[in-house]
Amino acid sequence: MDANLKETSLTEEFHSSECEIEHWLSTACRNDVKAYTRLGTLLDAHQEDAMALDAVLERLVVVLGDTLLGAFQQGVGAHELVCASSDALYRLCKVRGLSAVCQLLPVERRMADRVFHAILALVGGSSVTDTPWQVAYALLGWGEMAVRVPFPLDERLVLNLTQVGRLWVLSGSAASTAAARFVSRLVTRSDRPTTIDLFRDQLAWLASQTEAQTATGSAHAVQNLGYHLALLLKHAQIQEDVARAVIAGFALLRSGSALLTGRARVKLLKQLGRKLINDPNSRDALSIEACEQLSWVLQRLLETWVSDDTRDRWAAANALAQIGSMLPPGSRDDLLGQLLQIVRQTPSDDEIAGQSACILLAELARVQLIDPGTLLELVHWTLDALCFGQDRPCLRIGASALRDAACYVLWSFSRHLPSGDFADCAPAVAARLLCTALFDREVQCRRAAAAALQECAGRWHDAIPGAMILADRVNFYTVSDRDRAFGELARELSTIAGRYYAPAMRSYLYRYKVFTSPDPMVRLRAAQGLAWLLLADELPHQREATEQPLGSASGASTAGIQSAKEQAGKTIGLTEIYALLQSYVWATETMDVPCTSAAHHGALCTLSALVRLAPKFDAGPFRDLRSWMECPVRVSDQSEAEQIVHARCDLLLALLQTGDERVSSDPMLPEYLLRSLELHAERLTVVARHALLLYFRHNRAHLQEAGSWQRRCLETIQTRRQRAPAVSPRSRSAVTDPVCYAACVMLSVLVATNDDPTSIASLIDALDDCATAKDHASARALVEGLPFLVDALGTRWNDERKQTAAWSILVKMWKASLAFFVSSDRGDGGCRVREAALQALQHLFTSELLDEALVKALFTLLPSILFLCFDRIDRVREAAWSVLRSVSRLSSHMQLVPLLASAPQQWTPETAFAHFAEVLLASDTHPSCVRALTDGFLWAAASPGNRGVATDALRAFATALCVASRQRILDVAQRLNTIWCTPKDERHLSGHLRWPALIVYSALPRISDSVRFLDEQCGATALAVASECAQRSRDGKRLRISATIAIQLTWYPTYRTKTSVAIEMLLRRDYPWLVDQMLEQAHSYGLALLPADHELFAGHHAASGQVTTWFQAFARAIEAPGT
């Protein structure tokens, strides 16, 4: 299932996150480390929409800055707060940019001095490894803004700050970027100290470090040094400094260092080109040497512009455009002519070259270097690039990058080209951008196209039909969800502005999506959209123009197919596409048009959508199921085969839903669906179950056929042949026996359509067979059919006796489903059966079938639901809690479920266990519910995978027992005795609760009258289990628990003989650690009963040979009068 089905709208997500940041600013404790960690998580949600933080940005920056400096000055004690606040500030800089964030920080003189002293404290000795780089990033970014303020700085301070910045420039972290910016601003200040030449010293240091880092092969350091030199060139204000930096830059670039690559190299080349052009000594014309140097710079930028790295190409294109805009007119025209010639000669099948050309065109248009006539000439080339790779699945990544760049080109064109010059092709541009924004597979392409479309609609609104509608409906948020863009948004726009854009949308889906897309989910959504567009446009005209049924065609002739292909760039209608659909559905290989698996799948999806949208659609040729259900299609893997079979079954379902008599009576249909289920199992369960239900419901009169199928399914389930598992049996979601799984799916359908209520009992027998074989997937297939059975029972019988019998058997089926492998852990698939049973039960509670009698019948399921609220699987617990709340709402007025109506809205261990403890103590709680709650508390208290849940359950249960009434204690004691008397080899839940019950029992505090009464009722049974464990177990934990129970029950005279025997058996095990722990437990327990100066405690540290004697003395001391 596509992940988009589970996502909420991005608008709601960003709005929620922004509200949470507002709430954080108003309520968060400024000294709480966890609060800043939470803030960092909230900021990460804004990576894709930075402007959403505008309303809170300034307040947030000030708060983070104050916290960072305040905590930094507190020293080691606030180290965690320093790290947390600086990390949040770094994440904010990632969202909005370092300069945009740091310019909001206060930089008055007093605050700047605090920042400078904090920067000096970043380095311990001469190392930066002891300081978190996030702290250095935040402080150095703040320091960059502070040094830009023109107040005088002390020479020693400047030198020390420069030294610290140099060390961080060479670090291998993100702080090196902030350090390079900080040092470049520091050494290029106009009021820097005149006693030293900071700039020259910095260039000398840079040259020596470049040589040293190149020798050691430190690529990251060399990149940082190149970036730092580019910043020095950018910020240098004195011409002498500029000349020195230019010499250093060419020396670095021409030294042949292979380590200086990427964006740092491009930035350095860009600054060199700018400085060469702006040389005051060459205002009228560049010198020969400057021309040669500039030519060399441009040549290097061109080489980077066609490189493999996308970010490098973007940076190089921007640099070429910026340098070109600064050239004299003659040189500018020569450079522009050469660049446009390269663009025009770009190969149509090279995505890297195409993306480079698009980026360069966009950058040239942004600086207004291209005249309108040339722009108009390049528009059609850009529109072709906007569809690049759509019909070539192998070019997925590179093609999407090219389409993204083409959107940037059109965005740039719209900003710098007047609408009057663009009136002729503006509608075509808007249509193509709209199709890309709605139907492109990649979200970044849809967002880029939406941005370009909004820009075009806003600036060329007088030349684009429905411009304001497009600008309002198609935006960053609405196109982020692919399903919404393909479905709801496309239908909305075609309804509002369909006369302008519906033909283009149909053509786009036809050419690039339905029959050629490599993604099956895209083909499905595109087919549904195409069907809607075809019918929305064709139906009114067809009703007026002809009496012939919609979509009728003489046949799938080659001429008809070719005619449809020729219409791809024009108007695509239902009649034109019908012949092609027939050819693709029948997988005809003799035609001129090849039928791929994608085309076959797309045609099936399109026909399914057409049949559902227009019940009068002429599906005559497809009623002959044998002509297309078994036709061979070449597939490359199992996934493609599953997609095709699923599409065929979905088309069958669509035909059945329209009530087609020929299809509904075809005896081949159930055999085909059963065989498909055996081959593809879970993939087809939903659609196959619905199709079988409709088929057997239509043929209910044919009792002999239905009975034959039911006997066949039961035989398959009961006589499991030795079939090799299709997948590893360890997989929780795997179908280990597909044949039995398919039989269970069909059996659940047959029972739901059977008029005999006793047939429901066959489901219980089948479920038992699945439990015996540990076939969890087949059991889940049976349980998932219960909602259909519920819907059928509501309208099946008028005879009240039959209905009562059916509900009675159904409740037994539900009880068995809810208890299916109830003791399973996380690695077991039984949890999915229980989850499916709860979901089916929720379906019943939301139906209109419930009355007071039925609620009372379903009350027998309440203990099972209560126990599942303590299940070890999170999904099962949450589902049980939801069902429990539905029960409380339905039966609160009938007084069947006391106290459940006031249950908390959401399940959390602490609140849920506290509430269940109240239900356990209530005097009107049914004994069966008391047993279920006792089992649940015991099971949760021994949860192996979640210590927090186990602790909460143990605390809530112990607290409840300490204040419980005698009647409630009797009920709990009876359940505990039953559990401890259950044989260990029994498969029922009681056999699994023997040890958890002993753990909980040992943890009860013996200071309450209720607990002492409980000891009187079940102490003997507990002591018998502890004695058995003391004699046979080798588990250290069980031995400790047994010792605890024996020592605690020594207080009771009736148990003293048995406890002495248990203690003696434990001491005979000859485990020194166990003896020590027993002595410590007895000492602690004795202090609660005897005075601290009792002579017994003087011999607490007895030798191992005297331990037995000490315990005997311990028993006599407790037995003494007055204890």
XYZ file of C-alpha atoms in Angstrom, residues 46-47 50 88-98:
14
model
C 10.005 22.658 8.881
C 12.852 21.556 6.617
C 11.137 27.372 6.048
C 18.407 23.677 18.484
C 20.009 26.862 17.104
C 21.929 24.786 14.533
C 18.741 23.053 13.411
C 17.060 26.429 13.067
C 19.971 27.602 10.888
C 19.502 24.525 8.703
C 15.890 25.521 8.164
C 16.302 29.283 7.594
C 20.009 29.742 6.838
C 22.925 30.874 8.987
